[in-house]
mmCIF file of C-alpha atoms in Angstrom:
data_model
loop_
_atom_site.group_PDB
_atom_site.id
_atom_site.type_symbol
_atom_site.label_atom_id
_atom_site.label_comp_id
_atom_site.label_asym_id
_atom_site.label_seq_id
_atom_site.Cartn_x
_atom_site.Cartn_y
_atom_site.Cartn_z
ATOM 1 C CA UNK O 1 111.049 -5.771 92.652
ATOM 2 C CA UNK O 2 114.320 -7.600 93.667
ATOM 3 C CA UNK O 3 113.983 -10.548 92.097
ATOM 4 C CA UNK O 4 112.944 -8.349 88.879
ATOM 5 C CA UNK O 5 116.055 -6.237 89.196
ATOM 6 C CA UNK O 6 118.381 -9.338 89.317
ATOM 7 C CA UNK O 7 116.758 -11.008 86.141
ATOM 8 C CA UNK O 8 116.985 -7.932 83.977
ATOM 9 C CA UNK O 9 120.700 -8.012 85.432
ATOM 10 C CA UNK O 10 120.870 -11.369 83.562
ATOM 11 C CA UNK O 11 119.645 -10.092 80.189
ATOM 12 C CA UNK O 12 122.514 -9.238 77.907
ATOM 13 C CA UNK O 13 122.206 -5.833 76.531
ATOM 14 C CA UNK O 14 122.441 -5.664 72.749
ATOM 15 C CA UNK O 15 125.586 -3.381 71.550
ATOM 16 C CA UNK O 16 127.155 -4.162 74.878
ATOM 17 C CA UNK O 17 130.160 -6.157 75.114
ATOM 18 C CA UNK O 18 130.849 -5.635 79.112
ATOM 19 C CA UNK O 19 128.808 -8.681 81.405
ATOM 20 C CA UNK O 20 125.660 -7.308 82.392
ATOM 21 C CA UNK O 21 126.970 -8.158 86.604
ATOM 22 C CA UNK O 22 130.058 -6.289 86.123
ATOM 23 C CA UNK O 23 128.030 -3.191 84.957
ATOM 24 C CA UNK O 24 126.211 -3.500 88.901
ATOM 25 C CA UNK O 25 127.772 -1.354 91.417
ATOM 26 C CA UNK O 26 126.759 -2.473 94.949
ATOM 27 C CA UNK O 27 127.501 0.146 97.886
ATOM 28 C CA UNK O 28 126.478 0.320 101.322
ATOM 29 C CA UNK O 29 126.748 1.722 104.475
ATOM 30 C CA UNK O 30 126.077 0.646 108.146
ATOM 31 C CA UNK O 31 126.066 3.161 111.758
ATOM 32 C CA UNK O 32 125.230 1.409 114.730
ATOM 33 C CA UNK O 33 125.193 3.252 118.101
ATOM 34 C CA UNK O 34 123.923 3.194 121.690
ATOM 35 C CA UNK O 35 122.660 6.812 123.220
ATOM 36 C CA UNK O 36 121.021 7.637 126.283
ATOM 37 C CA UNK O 37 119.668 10.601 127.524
ATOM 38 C CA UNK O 38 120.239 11.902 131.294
ATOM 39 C CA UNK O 39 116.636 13.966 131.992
ATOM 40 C CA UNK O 40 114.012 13.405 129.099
ATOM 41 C CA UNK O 41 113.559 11.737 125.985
ATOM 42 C CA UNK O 42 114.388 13.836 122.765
ATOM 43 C CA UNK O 43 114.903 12.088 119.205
ATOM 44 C CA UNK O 44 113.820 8.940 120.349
ATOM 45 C CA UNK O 45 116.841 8.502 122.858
ATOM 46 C CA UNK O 46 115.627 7.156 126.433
ATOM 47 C CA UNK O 47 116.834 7.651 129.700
ATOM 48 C CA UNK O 48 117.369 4.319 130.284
ATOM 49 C CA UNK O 49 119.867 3.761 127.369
ATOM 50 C CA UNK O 50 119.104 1.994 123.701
ATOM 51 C CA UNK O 51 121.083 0.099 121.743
ATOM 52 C CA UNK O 52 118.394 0.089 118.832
ATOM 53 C CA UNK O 53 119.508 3.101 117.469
ATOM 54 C CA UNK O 54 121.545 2.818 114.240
ATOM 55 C CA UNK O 55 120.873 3.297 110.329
ATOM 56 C CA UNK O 56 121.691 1.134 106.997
ATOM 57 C CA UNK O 57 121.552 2.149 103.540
ATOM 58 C CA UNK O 58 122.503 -0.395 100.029
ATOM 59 C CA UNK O 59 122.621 1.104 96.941
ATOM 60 C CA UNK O 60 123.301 -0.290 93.389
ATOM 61 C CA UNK O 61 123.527 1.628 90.465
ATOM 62 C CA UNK O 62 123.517 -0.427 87.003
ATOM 63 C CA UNK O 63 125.046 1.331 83.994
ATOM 64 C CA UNK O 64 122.663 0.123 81.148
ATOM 65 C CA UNK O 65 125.368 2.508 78.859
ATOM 66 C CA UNK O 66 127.970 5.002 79.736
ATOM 67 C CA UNK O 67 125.773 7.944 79.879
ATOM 68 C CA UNK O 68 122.433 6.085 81.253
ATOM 69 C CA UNK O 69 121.830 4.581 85.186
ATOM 70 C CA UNK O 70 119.262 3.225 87.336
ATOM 71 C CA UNK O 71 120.092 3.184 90.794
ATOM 72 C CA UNK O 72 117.950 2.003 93.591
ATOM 73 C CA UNK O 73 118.641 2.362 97.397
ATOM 74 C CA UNK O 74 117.226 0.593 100.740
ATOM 75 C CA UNK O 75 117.712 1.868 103.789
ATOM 76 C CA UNK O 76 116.937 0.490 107.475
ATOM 77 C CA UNK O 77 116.668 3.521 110.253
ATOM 78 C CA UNK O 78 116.315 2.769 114.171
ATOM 79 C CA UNK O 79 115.535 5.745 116.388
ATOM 80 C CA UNK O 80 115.319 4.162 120.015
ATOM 81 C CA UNK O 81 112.134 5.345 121.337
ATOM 82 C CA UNK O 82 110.556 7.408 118.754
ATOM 83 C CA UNK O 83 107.081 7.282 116.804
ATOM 84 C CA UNK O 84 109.062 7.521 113.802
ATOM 85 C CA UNK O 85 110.786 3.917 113.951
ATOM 86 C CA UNK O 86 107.525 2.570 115.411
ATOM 87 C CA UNK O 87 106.028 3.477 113.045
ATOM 88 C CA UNK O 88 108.753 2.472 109.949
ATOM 89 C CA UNK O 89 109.057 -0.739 107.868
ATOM 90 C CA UNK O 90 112.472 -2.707 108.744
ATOM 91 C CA UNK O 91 113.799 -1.581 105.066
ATOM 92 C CA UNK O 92 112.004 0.984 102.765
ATOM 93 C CA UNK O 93 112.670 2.300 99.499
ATOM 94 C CA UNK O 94 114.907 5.849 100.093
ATOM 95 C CA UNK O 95 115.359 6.454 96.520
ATOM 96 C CA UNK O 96 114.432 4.821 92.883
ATOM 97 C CA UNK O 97 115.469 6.652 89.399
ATOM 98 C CA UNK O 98 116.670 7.270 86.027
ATOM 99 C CA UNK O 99 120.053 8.917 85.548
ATOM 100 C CA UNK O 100 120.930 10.652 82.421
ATOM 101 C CA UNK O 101 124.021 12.681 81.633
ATOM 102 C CA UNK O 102 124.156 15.056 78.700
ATOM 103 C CA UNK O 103 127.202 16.787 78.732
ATOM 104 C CA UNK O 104 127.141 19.894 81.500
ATOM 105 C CA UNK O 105 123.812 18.635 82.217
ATOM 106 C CA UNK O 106 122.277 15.465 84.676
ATOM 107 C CA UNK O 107 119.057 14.635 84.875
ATOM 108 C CA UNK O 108 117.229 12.195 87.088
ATOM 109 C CA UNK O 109 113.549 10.929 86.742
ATOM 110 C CA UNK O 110 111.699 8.597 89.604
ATOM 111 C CA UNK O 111 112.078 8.895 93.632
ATOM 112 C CA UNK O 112 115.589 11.330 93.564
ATOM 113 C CA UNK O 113 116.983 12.653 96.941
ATOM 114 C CA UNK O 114 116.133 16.001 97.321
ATOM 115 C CA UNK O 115 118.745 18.625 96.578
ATOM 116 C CA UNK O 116 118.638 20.470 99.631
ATOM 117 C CA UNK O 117 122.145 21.571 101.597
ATOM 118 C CA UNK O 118 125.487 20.222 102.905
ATOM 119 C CA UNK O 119 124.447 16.540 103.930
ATOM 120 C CA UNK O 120 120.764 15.315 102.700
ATOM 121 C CA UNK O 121 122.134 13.343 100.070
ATOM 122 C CA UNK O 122 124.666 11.458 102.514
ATOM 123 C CA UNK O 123 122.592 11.680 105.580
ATOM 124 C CA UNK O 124 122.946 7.819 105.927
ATOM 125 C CA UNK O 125 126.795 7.282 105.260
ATOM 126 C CA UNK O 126 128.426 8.061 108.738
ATOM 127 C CA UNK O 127 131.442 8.281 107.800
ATOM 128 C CA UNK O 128 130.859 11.204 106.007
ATOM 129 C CA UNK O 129 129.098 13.041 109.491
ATOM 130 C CA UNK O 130 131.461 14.770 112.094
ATOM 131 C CA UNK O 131 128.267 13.244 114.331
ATOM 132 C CA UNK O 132 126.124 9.898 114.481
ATOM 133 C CA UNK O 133 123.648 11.977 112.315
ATOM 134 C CA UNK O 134 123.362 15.497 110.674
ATOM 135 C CA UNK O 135 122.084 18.213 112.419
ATOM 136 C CA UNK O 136 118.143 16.482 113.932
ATOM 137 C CA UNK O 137 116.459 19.679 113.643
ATOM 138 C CA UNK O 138 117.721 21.221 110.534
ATOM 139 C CA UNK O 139 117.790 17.986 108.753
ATOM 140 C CA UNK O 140 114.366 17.091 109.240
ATOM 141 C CA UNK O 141 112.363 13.471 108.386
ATOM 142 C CA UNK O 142 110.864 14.021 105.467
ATOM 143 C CA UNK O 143 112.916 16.373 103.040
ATOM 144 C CA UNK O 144 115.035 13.473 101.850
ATOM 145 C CA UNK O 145 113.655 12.627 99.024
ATOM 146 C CA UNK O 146 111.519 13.635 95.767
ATOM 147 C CA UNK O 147 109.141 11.682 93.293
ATOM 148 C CA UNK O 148 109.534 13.904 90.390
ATOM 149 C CA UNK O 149 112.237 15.214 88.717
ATOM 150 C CA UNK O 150 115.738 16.811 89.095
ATOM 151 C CA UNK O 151 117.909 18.925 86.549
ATOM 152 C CA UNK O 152 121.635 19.989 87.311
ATOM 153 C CA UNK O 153 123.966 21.851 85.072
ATOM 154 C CA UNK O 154 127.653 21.945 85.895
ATOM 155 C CA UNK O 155 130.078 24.271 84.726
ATOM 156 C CA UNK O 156 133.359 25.836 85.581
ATOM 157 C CA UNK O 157 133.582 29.415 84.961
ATOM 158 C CA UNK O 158 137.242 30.440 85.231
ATOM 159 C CA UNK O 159 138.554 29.595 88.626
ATOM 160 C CA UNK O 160 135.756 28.941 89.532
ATOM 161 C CA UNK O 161 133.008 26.088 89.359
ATOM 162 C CA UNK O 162 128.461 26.605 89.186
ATOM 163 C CA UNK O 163 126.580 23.947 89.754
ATOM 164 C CA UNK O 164 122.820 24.784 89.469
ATOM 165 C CA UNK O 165 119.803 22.203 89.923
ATOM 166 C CA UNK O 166 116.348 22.273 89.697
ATOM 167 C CA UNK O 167 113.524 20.099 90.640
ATOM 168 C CA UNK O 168 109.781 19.249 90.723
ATOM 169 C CA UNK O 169 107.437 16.492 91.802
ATOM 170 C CA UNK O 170 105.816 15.284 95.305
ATOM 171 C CA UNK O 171 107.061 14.415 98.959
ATOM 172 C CA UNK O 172 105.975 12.978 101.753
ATOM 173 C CA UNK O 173 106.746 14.979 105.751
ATOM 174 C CA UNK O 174 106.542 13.426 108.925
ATOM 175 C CA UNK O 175 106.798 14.675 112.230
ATOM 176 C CA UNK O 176 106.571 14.064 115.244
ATOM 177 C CA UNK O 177 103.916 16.064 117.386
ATOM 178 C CA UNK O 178 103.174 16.283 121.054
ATOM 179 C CA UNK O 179 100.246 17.485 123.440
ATOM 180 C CA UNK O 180 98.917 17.057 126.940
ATOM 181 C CA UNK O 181 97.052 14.101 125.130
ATOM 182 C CA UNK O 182 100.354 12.126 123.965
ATOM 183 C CA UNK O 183 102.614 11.633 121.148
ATOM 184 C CA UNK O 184 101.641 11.254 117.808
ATOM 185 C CA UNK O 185 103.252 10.788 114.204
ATOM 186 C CA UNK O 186 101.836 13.306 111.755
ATOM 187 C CA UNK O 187 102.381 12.519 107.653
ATOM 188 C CA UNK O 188 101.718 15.149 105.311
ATOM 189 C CA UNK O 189 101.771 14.476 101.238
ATOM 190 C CA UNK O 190 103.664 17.903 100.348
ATOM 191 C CA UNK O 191 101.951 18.227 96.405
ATOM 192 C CA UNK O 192 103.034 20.487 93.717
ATOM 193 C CA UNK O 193 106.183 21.435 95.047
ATOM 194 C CA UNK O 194 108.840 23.184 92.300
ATOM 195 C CA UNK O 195 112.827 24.208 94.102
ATOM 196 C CA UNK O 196 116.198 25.114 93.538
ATOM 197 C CA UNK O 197 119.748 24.742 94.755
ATOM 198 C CA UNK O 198 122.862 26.843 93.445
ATOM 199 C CA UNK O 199 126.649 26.027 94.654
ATOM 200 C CA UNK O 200 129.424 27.913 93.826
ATOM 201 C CA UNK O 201 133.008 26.667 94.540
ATOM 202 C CA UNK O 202 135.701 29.064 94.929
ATOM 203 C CA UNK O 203 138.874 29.112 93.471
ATOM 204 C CA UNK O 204 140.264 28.107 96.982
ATOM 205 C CA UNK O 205 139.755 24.354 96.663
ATOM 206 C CA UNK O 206 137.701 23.012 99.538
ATOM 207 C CA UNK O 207 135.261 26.448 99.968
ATOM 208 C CA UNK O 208 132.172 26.803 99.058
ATOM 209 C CA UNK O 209 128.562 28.504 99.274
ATOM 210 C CA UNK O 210 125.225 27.908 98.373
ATOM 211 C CA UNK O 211 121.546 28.899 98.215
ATOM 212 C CA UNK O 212 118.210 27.388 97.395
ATOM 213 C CA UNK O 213 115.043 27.460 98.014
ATOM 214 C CA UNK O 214 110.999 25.461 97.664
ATOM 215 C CA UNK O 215 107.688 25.887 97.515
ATOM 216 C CA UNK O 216 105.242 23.115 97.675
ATOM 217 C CA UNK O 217 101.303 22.704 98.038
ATOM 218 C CA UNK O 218 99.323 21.101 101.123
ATOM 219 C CA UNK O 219 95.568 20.574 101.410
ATOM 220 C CA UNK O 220 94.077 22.539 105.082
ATOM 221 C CA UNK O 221 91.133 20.935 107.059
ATOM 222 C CA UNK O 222 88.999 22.501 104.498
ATOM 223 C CA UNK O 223 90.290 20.665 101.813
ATOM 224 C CA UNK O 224 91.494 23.755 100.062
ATOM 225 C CA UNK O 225 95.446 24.108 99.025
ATOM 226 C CA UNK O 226 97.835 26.318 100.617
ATOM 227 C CA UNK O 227 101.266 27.218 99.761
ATOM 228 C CA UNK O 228 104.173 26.627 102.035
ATOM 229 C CA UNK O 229 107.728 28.085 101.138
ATOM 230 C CA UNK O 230 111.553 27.245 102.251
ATOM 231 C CA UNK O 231 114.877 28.764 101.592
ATOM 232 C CA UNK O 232 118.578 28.160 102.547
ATOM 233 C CA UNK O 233 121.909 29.233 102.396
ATOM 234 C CA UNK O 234 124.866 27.319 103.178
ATOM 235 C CA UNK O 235 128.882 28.012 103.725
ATOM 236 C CA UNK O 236 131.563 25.370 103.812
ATOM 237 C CA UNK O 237 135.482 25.283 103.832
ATOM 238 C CA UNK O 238 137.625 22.396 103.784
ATOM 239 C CA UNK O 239 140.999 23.264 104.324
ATOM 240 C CA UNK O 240 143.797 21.401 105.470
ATOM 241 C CA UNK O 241 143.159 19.639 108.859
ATOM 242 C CA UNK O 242 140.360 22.153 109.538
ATOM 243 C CA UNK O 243 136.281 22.258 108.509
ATOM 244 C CA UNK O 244 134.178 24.566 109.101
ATOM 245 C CA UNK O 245 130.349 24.482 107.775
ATOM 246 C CA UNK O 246 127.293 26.836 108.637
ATOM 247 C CA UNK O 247 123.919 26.631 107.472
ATOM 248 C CA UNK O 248 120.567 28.759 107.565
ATOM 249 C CA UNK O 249 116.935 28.171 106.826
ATOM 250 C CA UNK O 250 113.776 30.215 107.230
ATOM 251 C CA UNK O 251 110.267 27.988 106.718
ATOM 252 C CA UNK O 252 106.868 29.555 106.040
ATOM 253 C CA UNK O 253 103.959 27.305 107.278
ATOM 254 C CA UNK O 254 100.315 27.881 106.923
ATOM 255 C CA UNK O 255 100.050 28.683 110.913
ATOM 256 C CA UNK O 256 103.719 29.221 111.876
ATOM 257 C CA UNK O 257 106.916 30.362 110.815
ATOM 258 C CA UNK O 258 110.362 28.314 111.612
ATOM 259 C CA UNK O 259 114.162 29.642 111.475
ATOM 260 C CA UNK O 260 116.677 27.268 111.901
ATOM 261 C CA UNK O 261 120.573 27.295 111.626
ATOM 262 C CA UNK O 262 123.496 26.076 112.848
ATOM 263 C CA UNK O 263 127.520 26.228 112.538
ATOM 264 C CA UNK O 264 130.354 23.352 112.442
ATOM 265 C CA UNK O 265 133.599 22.821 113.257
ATOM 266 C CA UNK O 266 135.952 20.105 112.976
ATOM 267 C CA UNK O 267 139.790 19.726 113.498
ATOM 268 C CA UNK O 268 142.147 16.969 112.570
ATOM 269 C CA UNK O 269 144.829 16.395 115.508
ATOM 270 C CA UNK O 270 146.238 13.442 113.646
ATOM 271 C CA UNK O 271 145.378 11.252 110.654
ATOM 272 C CA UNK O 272 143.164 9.181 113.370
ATOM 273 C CA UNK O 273 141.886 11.597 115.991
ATOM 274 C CA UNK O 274 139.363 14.445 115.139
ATOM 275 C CA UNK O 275 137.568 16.570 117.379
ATOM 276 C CA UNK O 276 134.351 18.267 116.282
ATOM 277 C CA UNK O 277 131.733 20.826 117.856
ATOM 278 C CA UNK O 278 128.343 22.208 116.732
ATOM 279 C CA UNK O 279 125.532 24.315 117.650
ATOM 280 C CA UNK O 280 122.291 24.388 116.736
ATOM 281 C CA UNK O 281 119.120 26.406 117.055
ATOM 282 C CA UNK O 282 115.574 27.072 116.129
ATOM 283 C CA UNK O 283 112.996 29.702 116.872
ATOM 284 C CA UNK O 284 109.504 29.423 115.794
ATOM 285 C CA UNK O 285 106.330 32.028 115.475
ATOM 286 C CA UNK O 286 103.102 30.052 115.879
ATOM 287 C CA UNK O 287 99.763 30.298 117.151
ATOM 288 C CA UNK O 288 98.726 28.655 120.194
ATOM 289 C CA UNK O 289 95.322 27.100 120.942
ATOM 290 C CA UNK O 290 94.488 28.211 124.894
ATOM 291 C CA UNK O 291 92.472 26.113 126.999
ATOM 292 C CA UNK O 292 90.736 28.656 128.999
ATOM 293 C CA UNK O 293 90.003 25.933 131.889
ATOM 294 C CA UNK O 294 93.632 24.313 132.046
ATOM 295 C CA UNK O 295 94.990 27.108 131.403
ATOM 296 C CA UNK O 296 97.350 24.782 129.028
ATOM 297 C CA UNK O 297 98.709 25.578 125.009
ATOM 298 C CA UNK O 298 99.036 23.212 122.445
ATOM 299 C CA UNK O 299 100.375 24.318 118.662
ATOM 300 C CA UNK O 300 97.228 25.139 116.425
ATOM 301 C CA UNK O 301 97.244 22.411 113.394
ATOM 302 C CA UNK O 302 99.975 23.120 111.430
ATOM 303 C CA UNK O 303 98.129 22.030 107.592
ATOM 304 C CA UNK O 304 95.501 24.412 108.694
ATOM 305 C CA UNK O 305 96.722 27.257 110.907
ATOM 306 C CA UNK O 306 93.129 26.864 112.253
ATOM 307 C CA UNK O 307 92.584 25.862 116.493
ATOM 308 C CA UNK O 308 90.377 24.608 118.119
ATOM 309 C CA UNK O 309 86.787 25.781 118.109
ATOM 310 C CA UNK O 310 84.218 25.580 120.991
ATOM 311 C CA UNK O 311 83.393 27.285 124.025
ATOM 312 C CA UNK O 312 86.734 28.142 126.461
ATOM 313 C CA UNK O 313 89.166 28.075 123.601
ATOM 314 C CA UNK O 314 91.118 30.281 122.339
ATOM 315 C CA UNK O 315 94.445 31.190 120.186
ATOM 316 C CA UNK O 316 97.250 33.918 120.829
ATOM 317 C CA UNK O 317 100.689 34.225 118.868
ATOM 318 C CA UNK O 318 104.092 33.009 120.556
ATOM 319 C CA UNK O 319 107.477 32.891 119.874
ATOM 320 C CA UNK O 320 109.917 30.838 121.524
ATOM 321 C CA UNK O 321 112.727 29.443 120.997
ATOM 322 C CA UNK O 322 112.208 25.759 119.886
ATOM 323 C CA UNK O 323 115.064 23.838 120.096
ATOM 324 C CA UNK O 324 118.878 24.494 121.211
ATOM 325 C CA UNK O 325 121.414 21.480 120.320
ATOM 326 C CA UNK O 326 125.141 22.158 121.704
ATOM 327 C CA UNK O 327 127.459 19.164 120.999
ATOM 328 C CA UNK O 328 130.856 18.102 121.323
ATOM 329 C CA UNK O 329 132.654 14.973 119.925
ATOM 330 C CA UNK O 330 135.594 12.933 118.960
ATOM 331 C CA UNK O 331 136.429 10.848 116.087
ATOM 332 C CA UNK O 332 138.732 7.950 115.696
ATOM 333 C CA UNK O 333 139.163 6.455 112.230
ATOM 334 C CA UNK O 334 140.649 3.317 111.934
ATOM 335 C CA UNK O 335 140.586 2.991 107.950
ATOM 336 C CA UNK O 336 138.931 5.168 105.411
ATOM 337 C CA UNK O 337 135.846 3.423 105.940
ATOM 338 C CA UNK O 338 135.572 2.338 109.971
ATOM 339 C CA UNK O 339 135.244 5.435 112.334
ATOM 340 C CA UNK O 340 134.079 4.953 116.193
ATOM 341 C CA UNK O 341 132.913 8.249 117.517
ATOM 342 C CA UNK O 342 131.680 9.631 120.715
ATOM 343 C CA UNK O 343 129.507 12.695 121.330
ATOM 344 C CA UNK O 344 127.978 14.653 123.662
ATOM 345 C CA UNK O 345 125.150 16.809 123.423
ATOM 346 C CA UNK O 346 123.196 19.609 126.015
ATOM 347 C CA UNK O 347 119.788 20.271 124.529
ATOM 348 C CA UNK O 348 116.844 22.336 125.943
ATOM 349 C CA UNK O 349 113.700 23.329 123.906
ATOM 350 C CA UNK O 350 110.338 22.399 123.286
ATOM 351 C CA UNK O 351 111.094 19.365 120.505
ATOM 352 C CA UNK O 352 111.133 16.697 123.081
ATOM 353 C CA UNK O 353 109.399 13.536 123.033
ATOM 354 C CA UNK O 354 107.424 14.514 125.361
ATOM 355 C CA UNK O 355 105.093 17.474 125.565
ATOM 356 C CA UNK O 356 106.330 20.726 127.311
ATOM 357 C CA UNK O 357 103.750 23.881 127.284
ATOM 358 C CA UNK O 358 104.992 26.748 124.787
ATOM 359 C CA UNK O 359 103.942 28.827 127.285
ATOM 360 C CA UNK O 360 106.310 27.314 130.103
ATOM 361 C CA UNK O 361 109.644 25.844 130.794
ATOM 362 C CA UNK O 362 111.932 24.517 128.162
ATOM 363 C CA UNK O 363 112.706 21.283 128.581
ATOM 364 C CA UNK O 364 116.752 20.400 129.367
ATOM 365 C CA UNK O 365 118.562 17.001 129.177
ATOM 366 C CA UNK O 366 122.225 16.031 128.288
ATOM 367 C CA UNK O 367 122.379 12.823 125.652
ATOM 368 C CA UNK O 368 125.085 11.103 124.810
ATOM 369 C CA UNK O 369 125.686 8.994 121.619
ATOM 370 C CA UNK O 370 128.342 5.838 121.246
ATOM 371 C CA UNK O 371 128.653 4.970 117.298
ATOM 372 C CA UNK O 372 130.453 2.730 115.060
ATOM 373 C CA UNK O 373 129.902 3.844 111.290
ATOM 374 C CA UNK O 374 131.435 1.835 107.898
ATOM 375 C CA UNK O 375 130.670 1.454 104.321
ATOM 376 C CA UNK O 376 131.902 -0.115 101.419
#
């Protein structure tokens, strides 16, 4: 596909008197970081310390006229420890489409990012994050991107500015699931799925708020399709030296039910330094397949909502609180595009990488995360 790309770079385009190469725009981006965890492993950060944990995204975007784009972006993602980098190609395809603006209106056809809150679309430039990533639990794998398409209309209405979008098409989850037998990676083709995001800027430049919401189909153990439904709302205010940002989602699986949220703040004490701070937290409502010999709980499948069937098994409802992520951290830029950061995070929950019973202890560690991040 590269070597395709670069040829059709080399075709002139009838009507078009700007060289084809000077209508490429080439951007990338580049975090690298070493983290280490102090009790357990949780988001593929070890207790022994790992260096392989960074992220790398190139984009280019060729302007085949004013109005029309295709832009394709690669990305490279290293998560220590975790199933999910095992488990990942050294570069994959994040996003592949067709970009057309009419007027008030952009549309994009092909593999878009997924218009869902504050940072999925930038999840990759770190410069852009107050930490080495966005928020793990809110921002989960999987909801980054789209194969279908997306429709946004911007407008400003007085003092003030809409921008609603609209999309459709396929996606693919992954998570990462645990039980007394192991870790596991689980991939789910999310089908059918139809959504919406809505911004509206205030006339105080910098603040913001937003909703949206998606529904999407997935096929139980019985082969049969169930719906599944998300929705969000989101706050943000830029002003001055200070940011603040705050974001909520409630999640309706077949089998269990998942709220998440979580608040930001950021100050700058000079043009170099900034501290930042964040919590974040999710409860969940599932049901719980019992061994009636162990006396263990593992989550019931969560495509099916179904357990486990057979003599001395059971299922009961629980909720718990899943995951708690407090973190502190400080910034130091050294141009517009080279920041070194250091972070510190207490975390205790049930979303380790290793399995904890629902029905028992949380799990606690303290992780800590050393980053360089840059683009260009």
């Amino acid at each position: 596909m590269l070597v395709a790309g670069m040829a059709a770079l080399a075709m002139p385009i009838p009507g078009v008197a700007q060289a084809p190469i000077d209508r490429l725009d080439l951007h990338g981006s580049l975090t690298q970081g070493y983290a280490v965890s102090r009790d357990a492993q949780l988001f593929g950060v070890p207790t022994d310390g790992t260096l392989d944990y960074g992220s790398a995204a190139l984009q280019l975007r060729y302007l085949l006229t004013h109005d029309d784009h295709l832009v394709v972006q690669f990305e490279h993602r290293r998560l220590g420890n975790s199933v999910l980098s095992r488990d990942a190609a050294a570069v994959q395809l994040d996003w592949m489409f067709y970009q057309r603006f009419l007027g008030s209106f952009d549309a994009r056809l092909g593999r878009v990012p997924m218009p869902q809150g504050i940072f999925n679309e930038v999840r990759d430039i770190g410069i852009l994050l107050p930490f080495y990533r966005a928020p793990g639990n809110f921002y989960m794998e999987g909801f980054e991107a789209i194969d279908g398409v997306v429709l946004s209309y911007r407008r400003p209405i007085g003092a003030w500015h809409i921008e609603s979008t609209v999309f459709g098409g396929a996606f693919d989850f992954h998570a990462v699931e645990t039980s007394p037998d192991g870790v596991r990676l689980s991939k789910q083709r999310r089908r059918n799925a139809l959504g919406n995001q809505f911004w509206l800027e205030t006339p105080v430049r910098g603040v913001r708020v937003g909703l949206g919401a998606v529904r999407w189909d997935i096929r139980n153990q019985e082969g049969e399709l169930a719906a599944e439904t998300s929705w969000r709302a989101a706050a943000e205010a830029v002003l001055g030296r200070s940011t603040a940002r705050a974001e909520y989602r409630a999640m309706d699986h077949v089998g269990h039910t998942m709220v998440s949220y979580y608040g930001q703040a950021g100050f700058n004490l000079t043009d170099h330094w900034t501290v930042n701070a964040q919590a974040e937290f999710e409860n969940r409502k599932m049901k719980l397949a019992m061994d009636g010999e162990a006396g263990t709980s593992m989550p019931m499948d969560p495509q099916s909502g179904s357990g486990m069937s057979g003599t001395g098994h059971s299922s009961r409802e629980l909720e718990f609180p899943y995951a708690r992520d407090v973190a502190f951290g400080i910034n130091y830029r050294f141009a517009y595009n080279l920041v070194f950061k250091l972070e510190a995070h207490r975390a205790s929950g049930y979303n380790f990488d290793d399995f904890f019973d629902r029905t028992g202890s949380a799990g606690t560690t303290d992780y800590f995360i050393v980053s360089v991040a840059t683009a260009f």
